[in-house]
Short mmCIF file of N, CA and C in Angstrom, two decimals:
data_model
loop_
_atom_site.label_atom_id
_atom_site.label_comp_id
_atom_site.label_asym_id
_atom_site.label_seq_id
_atom_site.Cartn_x
_atom_site.Cartn_y
_atom_site.Cartn_z
N MET A 1 109.19 115.20 76.14
CA MET A 1 109.17 115.90 77.22
C MET A 1 108.82 115.05 78.57
N ASN A 2 109.52 115.16 79.68
CA ASN A 2 109.00 114.26 80.59
C ASN A 2 108.25 114.95 81.55
N LYS A 3 107.13 114.03 82.05
CA LYS A 3 106.16 114.59 83.01
C LYS A 3 106.30 114.25 84.25
N ILE A 4 106.09 115.22 85.13
CA ILE A 4 106.75 114.96 86.25
C ILE A 4 105.51 114.13 87.35
N VAL A 5 105.72 113.31 87.73
CA VAL A 5 104.73 112.47 88.63
C VAL A 5 104.98 112.82 90.01
N GLU A 6 103.60 113.48 90.57
CA GLU A 6 103.71 113.82 91.96
C GLU A 6 102.84 112.58 92.75
N ALA A 7 103.25 112.47 93.94
CA ALA A 7 102.53 111.51 94.89
C ALA A 7 101.25 112.29 95.45
N THR A 8 100.31 111.32 95.65
CA THR A 8 98.98 111.85 96.06
C THR A 8 99.30 111.74 97.60
N ILE A 9 99.03 113.01 98.06
CA ILE A 9 99.37 112.94 99.80
C ILE A 9 98.02 113.51 100.19
N GLU A 10 97.45 112.48 101.36
CA GLU A 10 95.97 112.74 101.85
C GLU A 10 96.08 112.66 103.13
N ALA A 11 95.44 113.54 104.01
CA ALA A 11 94.87 113.61 105.28
C ALA A 11 93.87 113.15 105.58
N ASP A 12 93.24 111.90 106.35
CA ASP A 12 92.59 111.50 106.84
C ASP A 12 91.61 112.82 107.50
N PRO A 13 90.41 112.94 107.41
CA PRO A 13 89.77 114.30 107.97
C PRO A 13 89.25 113.85 109.43
N LYS A 14 89.35 112.78 109.83
CA LYS A 14 89.12 112.29 111.20
C LYS A 14 90.01 111.63 112.11
N LEU A 15 91.14 111.44 111.68
CA LEU A 15 92.25 110.80 112.18
C LEU A 15 93.50 111.30 111.97
N PRO A 16 94.43 111.31 112.97
CA PRO A 16 95.83 111.85 112.76
C PRO A 16 96.87 111.03 111.77
N ILE A 17 96.38 110.73 110.50
CA ILE A 17 96.70 110.04 109.55
C ILE A 17 97.28 110.67 108.34
N ILE A 18 98.50 110.23 107.74
CA ILE A 18 98.84 110.95 106.28
C ILE A 18 99.08 109.88 105.49
N ARG A 19 98.24 109.76 104.30
CA ARG A 19 98.70 108.70 103.38
C ARG A 19 99.27 109.19 102.04
N ILE A 20 100.48 108.39 101.70
CA ILE A 20 101.09 108.93 100.42
C ILE A 20 101.05 107.81 99.55
N THR A 21 100.74 108.01 98.14
CA THR A 21 100.53 107.21 97.21
C THR A 21 101.38 107.36 95.93
N ARG A 22 102.27 106.48 95.16
CA ARG A 22 103.03 106.99 94.06
C ARG A 22 103.12 105.63 93.32
N ASP A 23 103.04 105.63 92.17
CA ASP A 23 103.29 104.48 91.28
C ASP A 23 104.91 104.73 90.86
N PHE A 24 105.75 103.77 90.50
CA PHE A 24 107.13 103.81 90.06
C PHE A 24 107.23 102.70 88.85
N ASN A 25 108.11 103.17 88.22
CA ASN A 25 108.58 102.39 86.89
C ASN A 25 109.60 101.63 87.60
N ALA A 26 109.29 100.76 88.53
CA ALA A 26 110.73 100.07 89.17
C ALA A 26 109.73 98.53 89.88
N THR A 27 110.66 97.71 90.21
CA THR A 27 110.03 96.52 90.73
C THR A 27 110.12 96.81 92.21
N PRO A 28 109.00 95.65 92.78
CA PRO A 28 108.95 96.04 94.60
C PRO A 28 110.35 95.89 95.13
N GLU A 29 111.10 94.91 94.54
CA GLU A 29 112.64 94.37 94.94
C GLU A 29 113.37 96.03 94.97
N GLN A 30 113.29 96.47 94.00
CA GLN A 30 114.22 97.99 93.58
C GLN A 30 113.86 98.76 94.85
N LEU A 31 112.46 99.10 94.89
CA LEU A 31 112.03 99.92 95.73
C LEU A 31 112.15 99.65 97.11
N PHE A 32 112.11 98.32 97.63
CA PHE A 32 112.48 97.74 99.00
C PHE A 32 114.18 98.27 98.96
N ARG A 33 114.87 97.70 98.27
CA ARG A 33 116.23 97.78 98.28
C ARG A 33 116.63 99.34 98.54
N ALA A 34 116.01 100.24 97.82
CA ALA A 34 116.15 101.74 98.00
C ALA A 34 115.76 102.25 99.43
N HIS A 35 114.83 101.44 100.02
CA HIS A 35 114.49 102.10 101.46
C HIS A 35 115.40 101.47 102.50
N THR A 36 115.85 100.35 102.22
CA THR A 36 116.75 99.43 103.39
C THR A 36 118.28 99.44 102.95
N ASP A 37 118.96 99.87 101.68
CA ASP A 37 120.28 100.12 101.62
C ASP A 37 120.47 101.52 102.09
N PRO A 38 121.42 101.63 103.03
CA PRO A 38 121.44 103.05 103.41
C PRO A 38 122.28 104.03 102.32
N GLU A 39 123.30 103.26 101.47
CA GLU A 39 123.81 104.21 100.50
C GLU A 39 122.70 104.64 99.44
N LEU A 40 122.01 103.62 99.00
CA LEU A 40 120.87 104.11 98.14
C LEU A 40 120.11 105.11 98.80
N PHE A 41 119.38 104.71 99.74
CA PHE A 41 118.76 105.84 100.69
C PHE A 41 119.23 107.04 100.71
N LEU A 42 120.61 107.31 100.76
CA LEU A 42 121.16 108.72 100.91
C LEU A 42 121.21 109.47 99.54
N GLN A 43 120.97 108.59 98.40
CA GLN A 43 120.85 109.31 97.13
C GLN A 43 119.40 110.03 97.00
N TRP A 44 118.48 109.29 97.41
CA TRP A 44 117.18 109.90 96.84
C TRP A 44 116.33 110.68 97.99
N ASN A 45 116.55 110.51 99.32
CA ASN A 45 115.57 110.89 100.38
C ASN A 45 115.68 112.20 100.52
N GLY A 46 114.66 113.03 100.57
CA GLY A 46 114.39 114.35 100.82
C GLY A 46 114.44 115.22 99.54
N PRO A 47 114.21 116.45 99.88
CA PRO A 47 114.29 117.72 98.80
C PRO A 47 115.67 118.14 98.22
N ASP A 48 115.75 118.52 97.03
CA ASP A 48 116.96 118.87 96.54
C ASP A 48 117.93 119.64 97.09
N SER A 49 117.52 120.45 98.03
CA SER A 49 118.16 121.05 98.62
C SER A 49 119.00 120.98 99.88
N ILE A 50 118.64 119.73 100.03
CA ILE A 50 119.54 119.04 101.30
C ILE A 50 120.62 118.13 101.01
N SER A 51 121.61 117.86 101.87
CA SER A 51 122.43 116.37 101.55
C SER A 51 122.06 115.83 102.93
N ASN A 52 122.13 114.43 102.85
CA ASN A 52 122.02 113.35 104.16
C ASN A 52 123.07 112.67 104.36
N LYS A 53 123.31 112.45 105.88
CA LYS A 53 124.58 111.58 106.13
C LYS A 53 123.91 110.44 107.08
N ILE A 54 124.20 109.27 107.00
CA ILE A 54 123.67 108.53 107.93
C ILE A 54 124.62 107.96 109.10
N ASP A 55 123.73 108.09 110.38
CA ASP A 55 124.70 107.96 111.54
C ASP A 55 124.87 106.45 111.96
N TYR A 56 123.64 105.85 111.74
CA TYR A 56 123.58 104.46 111.94
C TYR A 56 122.13 103.82 111.29
N TRP A 57 122.48 102.54 110.58
CA TRP A 57 121.42 102.25 109.93
C TRP A 57 121.55 100.48 109.95
N ASP A 58 120.55 99.91 110.53
CA ASP A 58 120.38 98.69 110.66
C ASP A 58 118.80 98.31 110.17
N ALA A 59 118.67 98.00 108.95
CA ALA A 59 117.19 97.72 108.25
C ALA A 59 116.77 96.02 108.36
N ARG A 60 116.42 96.00 109.59
CA ARG A 60 115.87 94.73 109.62
C ARG A 60 114.93 94.75 110.97
N THR A 61 114.02 93.80 111.12
CA THR A 61 113.08 93.96 111.99
C THR A 61 114.05 93.77 113.39
N GLY A 62 113.53 94.80 114.32
CA GLY A 62 114.13 94.99 115.58
C GLY A 62 115.65 96.18 115.31
N GLY A 63 115.84 96.60 114.12
CA GLY A 63 116.93 97.44 114.09
C GLY A 63 116.38 98.53 114.13
N SER A 64 117.44 99.56 114.02
CA SER A 64 117.41 101.24 114.28
C SER A 64 117.94 101.85 113.19
N TRP A 65 117.70 103.24 113.16
CA TRP A 65 118.22 103.99 112.30
C TRP A 65 118.39 105.59 112.57
N ARG A 66 119.38 106.43 112.24
CA ARG A 66 119.51 107.71 112.24
C ARG A 66 120.03 108.40 111.25
N TYR A 67 119.71 109.52 110.64
CA TYR A 67 120.35 110.24 109.57
C TYR A 67 120.17 111.84 110.03
N VAL A 68 121.07 112.46 109.32
CA VAL A 68 120.79 113.81 109.44
C VAL A 68 121.01 114.55 108.24
N SER A 69 120.14 115.43 107.98
CA SER A 69 119.81 116.46 106.65
C SER A 69 120.56 117.78 107.03
N THR A 70 121.14 118.00 106.22
CA THR A 70 122.05 119.49 106.22
C THR A 70 121.43 120.39 105.31
N HIS A 71 121.08 121.55 105.43
CA HIS A 71 120.61 122.38 104.56
C HIS A 71 121.33 123.81 104.77
N GLY A 72 122.42 124.25 104.18
CA GLY A 72 123.01 125.38 104.48
C GLY A 72 124.04 124.94 105.76
N ASP A 73 123.80 126.06 106.79
CA ASP A 73 124.45 125.84 108.14
C ASP A 73 123.40 124.86 109.02
N ASP A 74 122.26 124.47 108.76
CA ASP A 74 121.29 123.88 109.50
C ASP A 74 121.54 122.38 109.40
N GLU A 75 121.37 121.54 110.58
CA GLU A 75 121.30 120.32 110.59
C GLU A 75 120.18 119.77 111.39
N ILE A 76 119.56 118.73 110.73
CA ILE A 76 118.26 118.11 111.17
C ILE A 76 118.17 116.83 111.25
N GLY A 77 118.18 116.35 112.70
CA GLY A 77 118.23 114.85 112.65
C GLY A 77 116.75 114.29 112.74
N PHE A 78 116.98 112.94 112.38
CA PHE A 78 115.85 112.12 112.08
C PHE A 78 116.30 110.39 112.82
N ARG A 79 115.48 110.06 113.31
CA ARG A 79 115.75 108.52 113.96
C ARG A 79 114.19 107.78 114.10
N GLY A 80 114.68 106.62 114.35
CA GLY A 80 113.69 105.49 114.45
C GLY A 80 114.02 104.03 114.51
N CYS A 81 112.99 103.19 114.69
CA CYS A 81 113.19 101.77 114.68
C CYS A 81 112.44 101.21 113.74
N PHE A 82 112.92 100.01 113.18
CA PHE A 82 112.19 99.21 112.21
C PHE A 82 111.60 98.20 112.88
N HIS A 83 110.39 98.11 112.98
CA HIS A 83 109.45 97.27 113.69
C HIS A 83 109.23 95.95 112.84
N GLU A 84 109.01 96.03 111.52
CA GLU A 84 109.05 94.98 110.81
C GLU A 84 109.75 95.03 109.10
N VAL A 85 110.47 94.32 108.88
CA VAL A 85 111.14 94.72 107.59
C VAL A 85 110.99 93.33 106.68
N THR A 86 109.96 93.23 105.58
CA THR A 86 109.95 92.27 104.49
C THR A 86 110.03 92.91 103.41
N PRO A 87 110.16 91.76 102.38
CA PRO A 87 110.40 92.45 100.83
C PRO A 87 109.06 93.17 100.63
N THR A 88 107.49 93.12 101.11
CA THR A 88 106.54 93.85 100.61
C THR A 88 106.17 94.92 101.49
N LYS A 89 106.80 95.12 102.89
CA LYS A 89 106.26 95.87 103.89
C LYS A 89 107.48 96.35 104.70
N ILE A 90 107.39 97.51 105.18
CA ILE A 90 108.40 98.06 106.23
C ILE A 90 107.54 98.83 107.15
N VAL A 91 107.49 98.71 108.38
CA VAL A 91 106.87 99.28 109.30
C VAL A 91 107.88 99.76 110.48
N GLN A 92 107.87 101.22 110.79
CA GLN A 92 108.88 101.93 111.44
C GLN A 92 108.40 102.98 112.05
N THR A 93 109.25 103.44 113.42
CA THR A 93 108.87 104.49 113.66
C THR A 93 109.64 105.97 112.95
N PHE A 94 109.15 106.87 113.20
CA PHE A 94 110.07 108.22 112.76
C PHE A 94 109.61 109.13 113.63
N THR A 95 111.00 109.63 114.03
CA THR A 95 111.06 111.01 114.88
C THR A 95 111.92 112.23 114.34
N TRP A 96 111.27 113.35 114.17
CA TRP A 96 112.21 114.62 114.07
C TRP A 96 112.82 114.98 115.27
N GLU A 97 113.95 115.14 115.26
CA GLU A 97 114.43 115.33 116.82
C GLU A 97 114.47 116.77 117.20
N GLY A 98 113.79 117.49 116.34
CA GLY A 98 113.35 118.74 116.79
C GLY A 98 112.13 119.12 117.37
N MET A 99 111.44 117.65 117.50
CA MET A 99 110.18 117.64 118.08
C MET A 99 110.25 116.12 118.67
N PRO A 100 111.32 115.90 119.62
CA PRO A 100 111.18 114.31 120.00
C PRO A 100 109.95 113.62 120.74
N ASP A 101 109.18 114.24 120.93
CA ASP A 101 107.93 113.66 121.50
C ASP A 101 106.78 113.42 120.52
N GLY A 102 107.06 113.81 119.23
CA GLY A 102 106.15 113.48 117.96
C GLY A 102 106.39 112.13 117.19
N VAL A 103 106.50 111.05 117.90
CA VAL A 103 106.80 110.13 117.25
C VAL A 103 105.91 109.55 116.26
N ALA A 104 105.88 109.43 114.99
CA ALA A 104 105.03 108.79 114.02
C ALA A 104 105.41 107.14 113.65
N LEU A 105 104.24 106.58 113.78
CA LEU A 105 104.43 105.02 113.11
C LEU A 105 103.97 105.04 111.80
N GLU A 106 104.99 104.75 110.97
CA GLU A 106 104.82 104.56 109.47
C GLU A 106 104.93 103.08 108.97
N THR A 107 103.96 102.84 107.73
CA THR A 107 103.96 101.78 107.21
C THR A 107 104.15 101.88 105.74
N LEU A 108 104.94 101.17 104.94
CA LEU A 108 105.45 101.36 103.49
C LEU A 108 105.24 99.86 103.04
N TRP A 109 104.11 100.03 101.87
CA TRP A 109 103.68 98.96 101.43
C TRP A 109 104.16 98.79 99.91
N PHE A 110 104.81 97.84 99.25
CA PHE A 110 105.50 97.94 97.77
C PHE A 110 104.66 96.90 97.25
N GLU A 111 103.32 97.14 96.33
CA GLU A 111 102.34 96.77 95.62
C GLU A 111 102.78 96.50 94.17
N ASP A 112 103.15 95.07 93.94
CA ASP A 112 103.62 94.90 92.50
C ASP A 112 102.51 95.14 91.58
N LEU A 113 102.42 96.02 90.51
CA LEU A 113 101.63 96.30 89.43
C LEU A 113 101.56 95.55 88.13
N GLY A 114 102.97 94.74 88.15
CA GLY A 114 103.34 94.12 86.92
C GLY A 114 103.96 94.73 86.14
N ASP A 115 104.74 94.40 85.13
CA ASP A 115 105.49 94.82 84.06
C ASP A 115 106.36 95.89 84.66
N GLY A 116 107.14 95.29 85.81
CA GLY A 116 108.14 96.31 86.43
C GLY A 116 107.72 97.69 86.73
N ARG A 117 106.22 97.48 87.31
CA ARG A 117 105.77 98.68 88.22
C ARG A 117 105.30 98.14 89.32
N THR A 118 105.50 99.10 90.31
CA THR A 118 105.17 99.20 91.56
C THR A 118 104.37 100.53 92.14
N ARG A 119 103.42 100.16 93.02
CA ARG A 119 102.61 101.24 93.74
C ARG A 119 103.11 100.96 95.28
N LEU A 120 103.91 102.35 95.57
CA LEU A 120 104.25 102.41 96.83
C LEU A 120 103.18 103.26 97.56
N ARG A 121 102.80 102.67 98.68
CA ARG A 121 101.86 103.36 99.64
C ARG A 121 102.50 103.50 101.09
N ALA A 122 102.32 104.86 101.72
CA ALA A 122 102.62 104.83 102.93
C ALA A 122 101.94 105.53 103.71
N GLN A 123 101.71 105.12 105.09
CA GLN A 123 100.69 105.70 106.04
C GLN A 123 101.72 106.08 107.24
N SER A 124 101.25 107.34 107.91
CA SER A 124 101.85 107.80 109.00
C SER A 124 100.92 108.10 109.90
N VAL A 125 101.16 107.49 111.20
CA VAL A 125 100.02 107.65 112.06
C VAL A 125 100.94 108.67 113.22
N VAL A 126 100.46 109.81 113.38
CA VAL A 126 100.87 110.82 114.22
C VAL A 126 100.33 110.93 115.48
N ASP A 127 100.66 111.58 116.48
CA ASP A 127 99.95 111.83 117.78
C ASP A 127 98.76 112.76 117.95
N SER A 128 98.63 113.52 117.06
CA SER A 128 97.21 114.47 116.93
C SER A 128 96.95 115.02 115.53
N ILE A 129 95.77 115.49 115.48
CA ILE A 129 95.40 116.17 114.31
C ILE A 129 96.32 117.31 114.14
N GLU A 130 96.47 118.02 114.98
CA GLU A 130 97.46 119.17 115.13
C GLU A 130 98.96 118.76 114.67
N GLY A 131 99.43 117.95 115.06
CA GLY A 131 100.58 117.23 114.81
C GLY A 131 100.61 116.68 113.14
N ARG A 132 99.52 116.43 112.84
CA ARG A 132 99.30 116.14 111.31
C ARG A 132 99.46 117.20 110.52
N ASP A 133 98.60 117.99 110.66
CA ASP A 133 98.40 119.26 110.21
C ASP A 133 99.79 120.06 109.76
N ALA A 134 100.50 120.12 111.22
CA ALA A 134 101.70 120.42 111.08
C ALA A 134 102.76 120.06 110.09
N TRP A 135 102.92 118.63 110.09
CA TRP A 135 103.55 117.92 109.05
C TRP A 135 103.21 118.40 107.48
N LEU A 136 101.79 118.66 107.45
CA LEU A 136 101.61 118.75 106.15
C LEU A 136 101.70 120.41 105.79
N GLN A 137 101.76 121.22 106.83
CA GLN A 137 102.06 122.74 106.43
C GLN A 137 103.63 122.82 106.38
N SER A 138 104.35 121.83 106.73
CA SER A 138 105.73 121.86 106.81
C SER A 138 106.38 121.96 105.56
N GLY A 139 105.78 121.66 104.48
CA GLY A 139 106.55 121.60 103.30
C GLY A 139 106.80 120.43 102.74
N MET A 140 106.36 119.17 103.37
CA MET A 140 106.59 117.82 103.26
C MET A 140 106.67 117.31 101.95
N GLU A 141 105.53 118.01 101.17
CA GLU A 141 105.08 117.63 99.86
C GLU A 141 106.55 117.57 98.94
N VAL A 142 107.19 118.82 98.86
CA VAL A 142 108.29 119.12 98.36
C VAL A 142 109.44 118.21 98.40
N GLY A 143 109.63 117.59 99.75
CA GLY A 143 110.51 116.71 99.99
C GLY A 143 109.83 115.22 99.32
N VAL A 144 108.74 114.97 99.56
CA VAL A 144 108.26 113.77 99.04
C VAL A 144 108.38 113.55 97.58
N ASN A 145 107.82 114.53 97.03
CA ASN A 145 107.83 114.81 95.57
C ASN A 145 109.35 114.95 94.73
N GLU A 146 110.28 115.55 95.52
CA GLU A 146 111.52 115.40 94.88
C GLU A 146 112.30 114.40 95.02
N GLY A 147 112.12 113.97 96.28
CA GLY A 147 112.61 112.60 96.82
C GLY A 147 112.28 111.33 95.96
N TYR A 148 111.33 111.08 95.58
CA TYR A 148 110.58 110.24 94.78
C TYR A 148 110.62 110.56 93.27
N ALA A 149 111.25 111.77 92.83
CA ALA A 149 111.57 111.83 91.47
C ALA A 149 112.91 111.59 91.13
N LYS A 150 114.00 111.67 92.39
CA LYS A 150 115.28 111.24 92.32
C LYS A 150 115.42 109.57 92.24
N LEU A 151 114.16 108.98 93.05
CA LEU A 151 114.23 107.58 93.39
C LEU A 151 113.87 107.03 91.78
N GLU A 152 112.84 107.50 91.20
CA GLU A 152 112.19 107.23 89.98
C GLU A 152 113.55 107.21 88.99
N LYS A 153 114.26 108.33 88.88
CA LYS A 153 115.35 108.41 88.26
C LYS A 153 116.52 107.31 88.19
N MET A 154 116.65 107.14 89.69
CA MET A 154 117.87 105.90 89.79
C MET A 154 117.20 104.71 89.21
N ALA A 155 116.06 104.60 89.23
CA ALA A 155 115.44 103.09 88.95
C ALA A 155 115.48 103.20 87.16
N ALA A 156 115.39 104.13 86.85
CA ALA A 156 115.50 104.54 85.18
C ALA A 156 116.82 104.27 84.64
N ASP A 157 117.83 104.81 85.51
CA ASP A 157 119.20 105.03 85.11
C ASP A 157 120.05 103.62 85.70
N GLY A 158 119.01 102.48 86.22
CA GLY A 158 119.70 101.40 86.44
C GLY A 158 120.58 101.08 87.86
N ARG A 159 120.41 102.27 88.51
CA ARG A 159 121.23 102.19 89.87
C ARG A 159 120.20 101.70 91.01
N LEU A 160 119.52 101.12 90.86
CA LEU A 160 118.70 100.23 91.82
C LEU A 160 118.68 98.80 91.82
#
């Protein structure tokens, strides 16, 4: 029986920060590739109920990105800029186009645990405690956990 591994999602009680941590049976290089290769990103990002398409994607320091998620007849755009892209860390902005003033600064770390395992840590700094709480109440944990389950399966199937 397969055990579903859920990410740990924590809100800092005093700051507008969300932290996400999850361990993967994948190397840091595989997870980095899954976050920077647009074709791989499309296969795992977000909840199972949506499909994604890339508008543009330039995963390098100084590059930018935009993708659109579709759920039924609804389209939701997301965009941002890559501020730093290295094999062990990605720093980027993240904007949901439905709230264009709510830009988050996200940092992802790929920590090598040895034996082909990696801890992915993500931190999102948003504009306010209210904004942070709105993210948490949006159902983001479903998208995080379903997306990461797809990512884990891609690694297990040799698709990374």
